Coordinates of C-alpha atoms and ligand atoms in Angstrom, one line a residue:
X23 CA 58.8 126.5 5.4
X24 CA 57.3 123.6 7.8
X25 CA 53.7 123.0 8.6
X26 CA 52.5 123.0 12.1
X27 CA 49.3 123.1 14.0
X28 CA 47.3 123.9 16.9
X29 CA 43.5 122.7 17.6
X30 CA 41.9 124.9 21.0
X31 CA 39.7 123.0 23.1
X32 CA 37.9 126.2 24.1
X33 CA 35.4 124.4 25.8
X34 CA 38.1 122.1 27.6
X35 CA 38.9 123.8 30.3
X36 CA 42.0 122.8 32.5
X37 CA 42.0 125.7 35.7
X38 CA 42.4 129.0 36.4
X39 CA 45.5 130.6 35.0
X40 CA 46.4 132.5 38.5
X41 CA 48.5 135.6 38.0
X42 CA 50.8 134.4 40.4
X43 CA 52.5 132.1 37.7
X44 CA 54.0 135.1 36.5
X45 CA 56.2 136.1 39.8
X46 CA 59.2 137.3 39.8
X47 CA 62.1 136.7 43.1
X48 CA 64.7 139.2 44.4
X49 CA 67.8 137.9 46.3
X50 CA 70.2 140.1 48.1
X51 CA 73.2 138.8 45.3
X52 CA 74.9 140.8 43.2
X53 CA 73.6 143.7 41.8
X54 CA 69.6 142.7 42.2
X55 CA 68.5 144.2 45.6
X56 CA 71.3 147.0 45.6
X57 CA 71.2 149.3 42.4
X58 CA 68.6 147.5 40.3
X59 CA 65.8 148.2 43.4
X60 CA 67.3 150.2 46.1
X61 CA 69.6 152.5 45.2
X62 CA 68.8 155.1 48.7
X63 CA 67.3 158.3 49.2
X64 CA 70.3 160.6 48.7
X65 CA 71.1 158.9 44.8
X66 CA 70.9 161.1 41.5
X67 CA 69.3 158.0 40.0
X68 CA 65.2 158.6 40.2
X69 CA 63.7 157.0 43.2
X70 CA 61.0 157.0 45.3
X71 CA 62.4 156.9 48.9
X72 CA 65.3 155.1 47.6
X73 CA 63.7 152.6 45.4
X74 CA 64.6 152.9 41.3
X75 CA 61.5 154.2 40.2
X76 CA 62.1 152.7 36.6
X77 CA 62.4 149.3 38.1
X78 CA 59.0 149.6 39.8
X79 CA 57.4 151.5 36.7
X80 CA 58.7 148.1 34.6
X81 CA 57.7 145.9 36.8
X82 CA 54.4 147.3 37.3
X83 CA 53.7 147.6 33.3
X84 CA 54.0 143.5 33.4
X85 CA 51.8 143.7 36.0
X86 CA 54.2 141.5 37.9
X87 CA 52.3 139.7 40.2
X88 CA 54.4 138.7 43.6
X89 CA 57.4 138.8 44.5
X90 CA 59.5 136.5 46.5
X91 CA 62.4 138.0 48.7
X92 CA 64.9 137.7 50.7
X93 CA 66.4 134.4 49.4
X94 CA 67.2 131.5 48.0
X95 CA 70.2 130.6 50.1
X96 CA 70.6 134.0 51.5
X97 CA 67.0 133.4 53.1
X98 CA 68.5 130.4 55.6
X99 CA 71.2 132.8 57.1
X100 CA 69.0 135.9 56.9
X101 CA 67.9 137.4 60.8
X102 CA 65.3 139.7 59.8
X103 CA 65.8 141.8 63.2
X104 CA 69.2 143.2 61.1
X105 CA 66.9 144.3 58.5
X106 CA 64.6 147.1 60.7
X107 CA 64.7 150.3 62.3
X108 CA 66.8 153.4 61.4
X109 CA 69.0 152.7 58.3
X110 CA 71.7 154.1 59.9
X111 CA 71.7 151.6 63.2
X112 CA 71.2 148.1 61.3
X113 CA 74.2 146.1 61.5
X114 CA 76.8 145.0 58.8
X115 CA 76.7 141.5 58.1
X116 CA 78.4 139.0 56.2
X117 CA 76.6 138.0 53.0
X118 CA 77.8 134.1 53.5
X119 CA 77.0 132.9 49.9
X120 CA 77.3 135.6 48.1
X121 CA 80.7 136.9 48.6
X122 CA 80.4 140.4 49.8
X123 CA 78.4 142.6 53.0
X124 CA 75.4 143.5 53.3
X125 CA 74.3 146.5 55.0
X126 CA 70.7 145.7 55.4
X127 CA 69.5 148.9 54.5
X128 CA 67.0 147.0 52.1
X129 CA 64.7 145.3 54.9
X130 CA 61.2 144.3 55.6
X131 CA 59.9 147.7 55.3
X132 CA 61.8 148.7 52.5
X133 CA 60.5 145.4 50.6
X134 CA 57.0 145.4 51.4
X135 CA 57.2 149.1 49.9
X136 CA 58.3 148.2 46.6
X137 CA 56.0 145.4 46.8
X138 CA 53.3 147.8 47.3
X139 CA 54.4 150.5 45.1
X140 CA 54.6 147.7 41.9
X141 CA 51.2 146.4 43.2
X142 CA 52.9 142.7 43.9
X143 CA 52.0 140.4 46.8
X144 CA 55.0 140.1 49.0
X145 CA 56.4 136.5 49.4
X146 CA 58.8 135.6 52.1
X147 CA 60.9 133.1 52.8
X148 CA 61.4 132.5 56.8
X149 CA 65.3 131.0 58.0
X150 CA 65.2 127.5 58.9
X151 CA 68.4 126.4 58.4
X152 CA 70.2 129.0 61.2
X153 CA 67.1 130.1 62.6
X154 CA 64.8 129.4 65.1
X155 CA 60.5 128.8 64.9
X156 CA 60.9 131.8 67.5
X157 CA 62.4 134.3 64.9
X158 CA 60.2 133.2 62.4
X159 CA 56.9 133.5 64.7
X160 CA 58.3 136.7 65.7
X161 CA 58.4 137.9 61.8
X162 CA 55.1 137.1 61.2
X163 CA 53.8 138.9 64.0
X164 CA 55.8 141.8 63.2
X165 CA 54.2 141.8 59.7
X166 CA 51.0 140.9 60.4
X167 CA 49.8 141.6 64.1
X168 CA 47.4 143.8 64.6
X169 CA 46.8 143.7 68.6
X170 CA 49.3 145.3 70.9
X171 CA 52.3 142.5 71.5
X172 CA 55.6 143.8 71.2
X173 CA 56.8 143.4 67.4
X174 CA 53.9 145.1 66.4
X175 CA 54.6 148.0 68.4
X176 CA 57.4 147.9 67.1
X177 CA 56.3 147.5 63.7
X178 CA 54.4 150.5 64.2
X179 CA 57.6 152.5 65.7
X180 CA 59.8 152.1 62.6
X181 CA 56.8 153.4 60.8
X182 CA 54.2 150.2 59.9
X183 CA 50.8 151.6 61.1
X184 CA 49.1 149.4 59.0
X185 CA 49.8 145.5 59.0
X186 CA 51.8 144.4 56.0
X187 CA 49.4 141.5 55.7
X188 CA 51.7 139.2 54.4
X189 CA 50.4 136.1 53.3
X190 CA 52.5 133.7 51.6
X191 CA 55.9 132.3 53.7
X192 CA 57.9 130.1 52.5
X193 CA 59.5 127.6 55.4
X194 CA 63.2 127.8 54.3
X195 CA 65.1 127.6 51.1
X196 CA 66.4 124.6 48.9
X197 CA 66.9 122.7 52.9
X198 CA 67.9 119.7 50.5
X199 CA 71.1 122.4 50.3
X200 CA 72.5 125.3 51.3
X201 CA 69.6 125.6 53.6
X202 CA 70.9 123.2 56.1
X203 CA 72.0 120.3 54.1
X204 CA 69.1 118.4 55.6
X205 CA 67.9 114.6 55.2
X206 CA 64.0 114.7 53.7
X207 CA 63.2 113.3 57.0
X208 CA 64.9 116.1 59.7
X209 CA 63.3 118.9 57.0
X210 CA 59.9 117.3 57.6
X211 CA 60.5 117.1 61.5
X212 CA 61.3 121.2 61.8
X213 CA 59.3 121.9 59.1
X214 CA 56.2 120.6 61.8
X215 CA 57.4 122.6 64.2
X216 CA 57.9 126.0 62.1
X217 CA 54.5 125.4 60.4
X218 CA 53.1 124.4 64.1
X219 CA 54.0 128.0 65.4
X220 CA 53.5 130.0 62.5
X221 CA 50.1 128.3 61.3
X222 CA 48.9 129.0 64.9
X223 CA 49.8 133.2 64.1
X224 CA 49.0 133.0 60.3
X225 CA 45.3 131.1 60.1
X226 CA 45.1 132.7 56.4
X227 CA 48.8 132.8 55.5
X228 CA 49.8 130.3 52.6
X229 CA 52.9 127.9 53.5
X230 CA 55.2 126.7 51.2
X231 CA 57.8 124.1 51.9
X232 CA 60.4 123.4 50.2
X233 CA 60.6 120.3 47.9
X234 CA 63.1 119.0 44.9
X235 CA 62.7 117.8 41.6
X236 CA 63.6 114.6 42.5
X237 CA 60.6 112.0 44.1
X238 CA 62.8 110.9 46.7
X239 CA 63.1 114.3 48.5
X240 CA 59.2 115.0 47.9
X241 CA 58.1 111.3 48.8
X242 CA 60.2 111.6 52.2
X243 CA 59.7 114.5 53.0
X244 CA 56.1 114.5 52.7
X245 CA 55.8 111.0 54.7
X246 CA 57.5 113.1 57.0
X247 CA 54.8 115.5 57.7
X248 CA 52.8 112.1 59.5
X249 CA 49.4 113.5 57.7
X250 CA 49.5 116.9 59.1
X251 CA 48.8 118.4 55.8
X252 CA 46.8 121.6 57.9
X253 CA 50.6 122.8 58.6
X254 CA 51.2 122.8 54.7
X255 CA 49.6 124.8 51.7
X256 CA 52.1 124.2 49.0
X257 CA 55.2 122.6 47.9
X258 CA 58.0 124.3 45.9
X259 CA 60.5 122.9 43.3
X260 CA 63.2 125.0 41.5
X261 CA 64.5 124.6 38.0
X262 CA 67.6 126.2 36.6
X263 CA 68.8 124.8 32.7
X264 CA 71.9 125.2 31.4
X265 CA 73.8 124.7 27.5
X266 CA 76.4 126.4 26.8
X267 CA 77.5 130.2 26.2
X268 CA 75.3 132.9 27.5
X269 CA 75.4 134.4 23.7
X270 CA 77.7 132.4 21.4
X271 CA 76.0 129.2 21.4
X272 CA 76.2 126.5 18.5
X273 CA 73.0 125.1 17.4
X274 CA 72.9 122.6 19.0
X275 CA 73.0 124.3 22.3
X276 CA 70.1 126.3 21.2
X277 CA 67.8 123.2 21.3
X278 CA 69.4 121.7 24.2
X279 CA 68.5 125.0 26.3
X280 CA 64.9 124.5 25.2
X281 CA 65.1 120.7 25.4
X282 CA 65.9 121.5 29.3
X283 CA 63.3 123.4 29.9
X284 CA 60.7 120.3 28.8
X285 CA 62.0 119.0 32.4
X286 CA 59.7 121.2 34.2
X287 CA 56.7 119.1 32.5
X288 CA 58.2 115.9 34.0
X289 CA 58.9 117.9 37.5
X290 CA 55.9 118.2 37.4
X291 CA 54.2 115.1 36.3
X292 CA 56.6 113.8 39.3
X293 CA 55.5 116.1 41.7
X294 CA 51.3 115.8 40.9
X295 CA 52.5 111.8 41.5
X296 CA 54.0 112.2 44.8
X297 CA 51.5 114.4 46.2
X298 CA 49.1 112.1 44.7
X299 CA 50.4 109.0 46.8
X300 CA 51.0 110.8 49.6
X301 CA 48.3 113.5 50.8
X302 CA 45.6 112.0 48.4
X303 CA 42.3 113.9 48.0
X304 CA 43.2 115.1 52.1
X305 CA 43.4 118.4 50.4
X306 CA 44.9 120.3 47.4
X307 CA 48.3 121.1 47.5
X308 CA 49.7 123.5 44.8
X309 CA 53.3 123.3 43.7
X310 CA 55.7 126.7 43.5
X311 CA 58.0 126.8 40.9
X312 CA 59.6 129.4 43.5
X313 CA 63.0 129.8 41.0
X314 CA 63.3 129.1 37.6
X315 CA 65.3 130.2 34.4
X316 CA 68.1 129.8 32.1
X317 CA 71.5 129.9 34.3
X318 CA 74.5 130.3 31.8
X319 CA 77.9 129.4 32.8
X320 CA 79.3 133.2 32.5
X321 CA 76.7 134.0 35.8
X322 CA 79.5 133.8 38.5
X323 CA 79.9 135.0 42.0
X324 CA 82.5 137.4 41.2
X325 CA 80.3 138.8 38.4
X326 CA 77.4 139.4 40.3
X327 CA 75.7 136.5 38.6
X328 CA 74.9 138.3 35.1
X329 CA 74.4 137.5 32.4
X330 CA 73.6 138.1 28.9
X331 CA 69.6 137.7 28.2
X332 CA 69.0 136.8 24.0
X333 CA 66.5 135.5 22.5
X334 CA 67.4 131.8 23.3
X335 CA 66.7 132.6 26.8
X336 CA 63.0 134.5 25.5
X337 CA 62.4 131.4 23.5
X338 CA 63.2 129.5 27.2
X339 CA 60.9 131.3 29.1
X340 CA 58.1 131.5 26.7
X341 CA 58.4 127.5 26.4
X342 CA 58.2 127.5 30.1
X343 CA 55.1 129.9 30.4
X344 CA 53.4 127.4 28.2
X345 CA 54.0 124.6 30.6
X346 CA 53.1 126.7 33.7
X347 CA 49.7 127.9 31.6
X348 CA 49.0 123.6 30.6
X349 CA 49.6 122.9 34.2
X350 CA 47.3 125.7 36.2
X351 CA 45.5 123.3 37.6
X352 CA 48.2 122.5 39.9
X353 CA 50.5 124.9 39.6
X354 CA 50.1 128.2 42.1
X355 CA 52.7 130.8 41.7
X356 CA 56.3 130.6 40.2
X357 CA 58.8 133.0 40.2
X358 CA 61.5 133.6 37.6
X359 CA 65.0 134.2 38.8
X360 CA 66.0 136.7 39.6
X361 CA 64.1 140.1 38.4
X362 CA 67.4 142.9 38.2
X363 CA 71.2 142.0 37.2
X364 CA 70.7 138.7 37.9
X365 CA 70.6 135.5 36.0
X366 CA 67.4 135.5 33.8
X367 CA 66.4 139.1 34.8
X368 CA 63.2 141.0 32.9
X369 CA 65.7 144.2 33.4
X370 CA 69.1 145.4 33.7
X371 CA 70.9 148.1 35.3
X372 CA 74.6 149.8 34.5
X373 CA 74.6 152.9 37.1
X374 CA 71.8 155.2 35.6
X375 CA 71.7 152.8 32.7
X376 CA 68.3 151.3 32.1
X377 CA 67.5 148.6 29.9
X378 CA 65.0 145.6 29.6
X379 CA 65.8 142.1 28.5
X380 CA 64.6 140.1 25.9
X381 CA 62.7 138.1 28.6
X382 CA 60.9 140.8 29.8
X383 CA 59.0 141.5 26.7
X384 CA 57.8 137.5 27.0
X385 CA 56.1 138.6 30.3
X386 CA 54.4 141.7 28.5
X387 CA 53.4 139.3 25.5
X388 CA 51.7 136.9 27.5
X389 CA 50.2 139.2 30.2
X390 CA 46.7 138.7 28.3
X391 CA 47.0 135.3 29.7
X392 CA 47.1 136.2 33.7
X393 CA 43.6 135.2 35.3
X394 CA 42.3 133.4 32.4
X395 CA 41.0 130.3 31.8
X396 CA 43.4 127.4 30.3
X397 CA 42.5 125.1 27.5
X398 CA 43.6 122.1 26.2
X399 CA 45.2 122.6 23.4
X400 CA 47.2 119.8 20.7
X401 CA 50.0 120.9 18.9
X402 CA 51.5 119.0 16.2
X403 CA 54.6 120.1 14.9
X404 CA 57.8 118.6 13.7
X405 CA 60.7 117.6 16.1
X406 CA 64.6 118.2 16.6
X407 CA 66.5 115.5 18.0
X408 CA 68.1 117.7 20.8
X409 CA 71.1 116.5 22.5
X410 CA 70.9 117.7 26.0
X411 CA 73.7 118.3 28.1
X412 CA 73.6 115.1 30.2
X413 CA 74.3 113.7 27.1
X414 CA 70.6 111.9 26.7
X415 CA 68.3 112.9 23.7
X416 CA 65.1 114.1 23.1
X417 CA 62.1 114.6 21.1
X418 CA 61.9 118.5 20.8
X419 CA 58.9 119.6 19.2
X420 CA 59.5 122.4 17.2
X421 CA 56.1 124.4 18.0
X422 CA 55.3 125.2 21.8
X423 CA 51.6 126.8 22.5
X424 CA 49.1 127.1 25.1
X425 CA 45.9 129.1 25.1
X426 CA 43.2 130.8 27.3
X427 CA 39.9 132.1 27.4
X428 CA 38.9 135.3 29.2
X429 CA 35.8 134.7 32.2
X430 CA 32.9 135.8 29.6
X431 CA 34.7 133.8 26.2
X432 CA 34.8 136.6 24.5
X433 CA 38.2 136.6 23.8
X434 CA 40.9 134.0 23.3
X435 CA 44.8 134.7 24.0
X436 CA 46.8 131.5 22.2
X437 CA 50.4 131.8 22.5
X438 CA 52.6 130.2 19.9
X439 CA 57.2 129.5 20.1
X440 CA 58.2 128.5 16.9
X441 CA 61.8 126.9 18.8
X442 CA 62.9 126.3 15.1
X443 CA 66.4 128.2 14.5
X444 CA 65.8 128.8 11.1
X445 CA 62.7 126.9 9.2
X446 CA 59.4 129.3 9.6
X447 CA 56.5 127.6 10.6
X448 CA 53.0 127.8 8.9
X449 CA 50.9 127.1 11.8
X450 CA 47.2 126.2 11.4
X451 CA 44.7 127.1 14.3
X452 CA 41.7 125.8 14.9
X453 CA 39.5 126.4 17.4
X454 CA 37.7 123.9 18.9
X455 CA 34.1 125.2 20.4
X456 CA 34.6 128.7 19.4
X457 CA 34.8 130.8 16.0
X458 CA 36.8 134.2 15.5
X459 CA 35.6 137.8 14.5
X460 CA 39.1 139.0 14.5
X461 CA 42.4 139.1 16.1
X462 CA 45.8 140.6 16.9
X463 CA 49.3 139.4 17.1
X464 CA 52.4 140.8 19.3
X465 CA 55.7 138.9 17.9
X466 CA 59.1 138.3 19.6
X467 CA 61.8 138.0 16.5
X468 CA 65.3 139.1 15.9
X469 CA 67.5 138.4 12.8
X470 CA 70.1 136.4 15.2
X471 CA 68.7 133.8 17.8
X472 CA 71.6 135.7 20.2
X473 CA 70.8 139.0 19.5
X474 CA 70.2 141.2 23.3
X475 CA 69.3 144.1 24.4
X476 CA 72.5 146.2 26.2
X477 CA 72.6 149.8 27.3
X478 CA 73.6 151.0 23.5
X479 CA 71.2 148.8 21.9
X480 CA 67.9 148.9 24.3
X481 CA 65.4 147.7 21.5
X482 CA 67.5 145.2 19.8
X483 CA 65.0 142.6 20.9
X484 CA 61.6 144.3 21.5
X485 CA 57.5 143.4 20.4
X486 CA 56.1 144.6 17.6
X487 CA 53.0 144.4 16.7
X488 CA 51.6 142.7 13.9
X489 CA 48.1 141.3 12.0
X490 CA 46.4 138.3 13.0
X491 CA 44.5 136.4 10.2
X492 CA 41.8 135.0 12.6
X493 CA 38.1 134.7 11.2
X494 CA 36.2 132.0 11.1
X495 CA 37.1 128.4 13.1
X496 CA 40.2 127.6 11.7
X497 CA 43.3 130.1 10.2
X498 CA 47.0 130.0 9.0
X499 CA 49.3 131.9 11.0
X500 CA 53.1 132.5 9.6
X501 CA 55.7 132.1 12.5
X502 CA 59.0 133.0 11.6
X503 CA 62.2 131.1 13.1
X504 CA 62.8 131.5 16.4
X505 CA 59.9 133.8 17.3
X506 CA 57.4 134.2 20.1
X507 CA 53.5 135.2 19.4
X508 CA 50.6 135.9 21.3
X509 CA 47.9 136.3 19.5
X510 CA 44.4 138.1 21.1
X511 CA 41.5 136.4 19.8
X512 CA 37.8 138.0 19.4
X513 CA 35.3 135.2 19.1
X514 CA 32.0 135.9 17.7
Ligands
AHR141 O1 69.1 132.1 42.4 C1 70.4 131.8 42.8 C2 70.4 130.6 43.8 O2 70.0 129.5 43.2 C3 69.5 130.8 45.0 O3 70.0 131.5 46.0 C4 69.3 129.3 45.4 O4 68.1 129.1 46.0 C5 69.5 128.6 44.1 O5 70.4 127.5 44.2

């Protein structure tokens, strides 16, 4: 047993913990789009007009927030024209990165349905590298027009009476990449004149462009954009970490996972500089973590990208949740990838076989946190020299928390990772400003840091709930090894 605490500035408020921060993104690889969401009209697995209905029912219990389609790379050589109009007449393509064909039955419509039907904002992410400011313009009008030009018509032909009403668009995918392979400075010259066209359509859209974790990309590509920061809203970085196997990992590839995923603070801390130097107090822009998760070696192309989901990879994304909740104030949205079959997905899909990852179940703890308001919290815990894969070390402290109060402070929500492997943690709170009535706690923990969830064993990693020992200003909490805990706070 190890000592640890946690002090809660509750009066130290760092920003508005937007719901978006808990996004999720689809991609038209693997198994994702095609049996974990659309699985047609005419299939013996429940769906409403062809969409899983247990995927949406999931999705929609986390209260996912947006979601981000079509791509990643597939975005840049997506022509959304394919995607609409009678099922049977869209065209077979090619899917050029991810090794197989896609029959576009799963289009615009059929995306901003399931959007609708899980209550998510829909998030798209326009072709720059093989497509044109035309096609683009043309999408947006098609989603959001509401005159009588001709891709609303036709909108309204394949069965859109309504405008979709899509507001955030992202202005290509990873362009530093397989989205054109471009230098900072030819991104930043057709990102103006994609932004130019669609900004002119889309005066209350939200555009994203697409940034890097490294400065140079950002710091180019944002000197690029000669001060026209009315054609950008926010910029987007994506984080993938890696250690070892998906679910027979040595201990020291336990720590290094979570070690990686302290990069995202420093992406961060980068990214807050860059803008910083760059578009000044000229206006806020928000960062996008537009992709992140734990990508394990065993998620190939000729798997479909899965992978196993333990409770490493919970511990991972419950350390990362933390760092989006003690950064709200500038970050916007992110969105884990990718939500069905692939990589760090919340669920998974065999056929009619349903299950829900480890992962999920960290979205559902810290759901309490969506819309709040962060605090500032210190946590002092021990720390694990973790030896990351790059072969540099670091500091890992063993106790990852952040905390939020809800509009009228009548309630706190602090989540706590105890990201020891096998030392429990008494962890003393204290709360800063505030004093408790009572509580409740919602834990995380299997016997085995690898233990999953698969089709025969659904619950093998699932909540439970448990007592909170809140009263008064200051409390011991017990967290076990490798554990997640949110705890709901009543404050007198
Ligand atoms: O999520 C898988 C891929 O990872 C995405 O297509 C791409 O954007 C990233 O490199």
């Amino acid at each position: 047993m190890a000592d640890a605490s946690l002090v809660v500035h509750l009066d130290d408020a760092i920003g508005t913990i937007s719901p978006l921060l808990y996004g999720h993104f689809i991609e038209h690889l693997g198994r994702c789009v095609d049996e974990g969401i659309w699985v047609g009209e005419d299939s013996p697995i429940p769906n409403v007009g062809g969409i899983r209905t247990r995927t949406v029912e999931a999705l929609k219990a986390i209260a996912a927030p947006v979601i981000r389609w079509p791509g990643g790379c597939f975005a840049d050589d997506y022509h959304w024209q394919d995607g609409v109009g009678p099922r049977d007449r869209r065209p077979r393509r090619v899917n050029l990165w991810w090794g197989n064909e896609d029959d576009n039955a799963f289009g615009t419509h059929e995306f901003v349905r399931f959007c609708r039907l899980v209550g998510a904002e829909p998030y798209i992410c326009a072709n720059v590298g093989s497509g044109t400011p035309a096609e683009a313009k043309a999408w947006l009008e098609y989603c959001n027009y509401d005159g009588d030009s001709h891709y609303a018509r036709l909108r309204r032909e394949h069965g859109g009476a309504e405008p979709f009403d899509v507001k955030w668009w992202g202005i290509g995918n990873e362009n530093w990449g397989c989205g054109g392979h471009f230098e900072p400075e030819e991104y930043a010259a057709a990102y103006r004149r994609f932004a130019t066209y669609l900004r002119q359509l889309g005066k209350r859209c939200r555009f994203v462009a697409c940034g890097h974790t490294t400065r140079d990309w950002n710091l180019r590509f944002l000197q690029g954009l000669r001060g026209r920061w009315d054609l950008i809203d926010h910029l987007s970085i994506h984080r993938y970490v890696q250690a070892g196997h998906e679910t027979d990992f040595t201990d020291a590839e336990f720590y290094a996972v979570l070690s990686e995923c302290i990069r995202l603070d420093d992406d961060l801390r980068q990214a807050r500089g860059t803008l910083d130097v760059t578009v000044g107090g000229a206006k806020p822009i928000g960062v996008i973590v537009d992709e992140w998760g734990v990508w394990h070696p065993q998620a190939r192309a000729a798997g479909g990208h899965v992978q196993e989901n333990t409770l490493r990879d919970a511990l991972a994304a419950a350390t990362v949740l933390d760092l989006f909740n003690n950064w709200c104030d500038l970050v916007t949205m992110a969105n884990l990838a990718q939500t069905v079959n692939v990589l760090q997905s919340v669920i998974r899909t065999e056929g009619e076989a349903f299950w829900l990852t480890a992962t999920y179940y960290v979205f559902d703890l810290y759901r309490p946190h969506m819309g709040n308001t962060g605090v500032r919290t210190v946590a002092e815990s021990d720390v694990v020299d973790a030896k990351r894969p790059d072969g540099s070390t670091h500091d890992l402290p063993l106790l990852s928390a952040s905390a939020s109060a809800d509009a009228k402070g009548r309630r706190a929500v602090v989540s706590l990772v105890n990201r020891s492997l096998d030392a429990d943690l008494e962890c003393c709170i204290r709360l800063d400003g505030g004093s408790a009535q009572s509580g409740s706690a919602r834990r995380l923990w299997a016997e085995s840091a690898s233990a999953h969830n698969s089709a025969q064993r659904p619950d093998a990693v699932a909540p439970v709930e448990g007592d909170c020992a809140a009263s008064g200003s200051e409390w011991t909490e017990p967290l076990p090894a490798h554990s997640v805990t949110v705890l709901q706070v009543n404050l007198t």
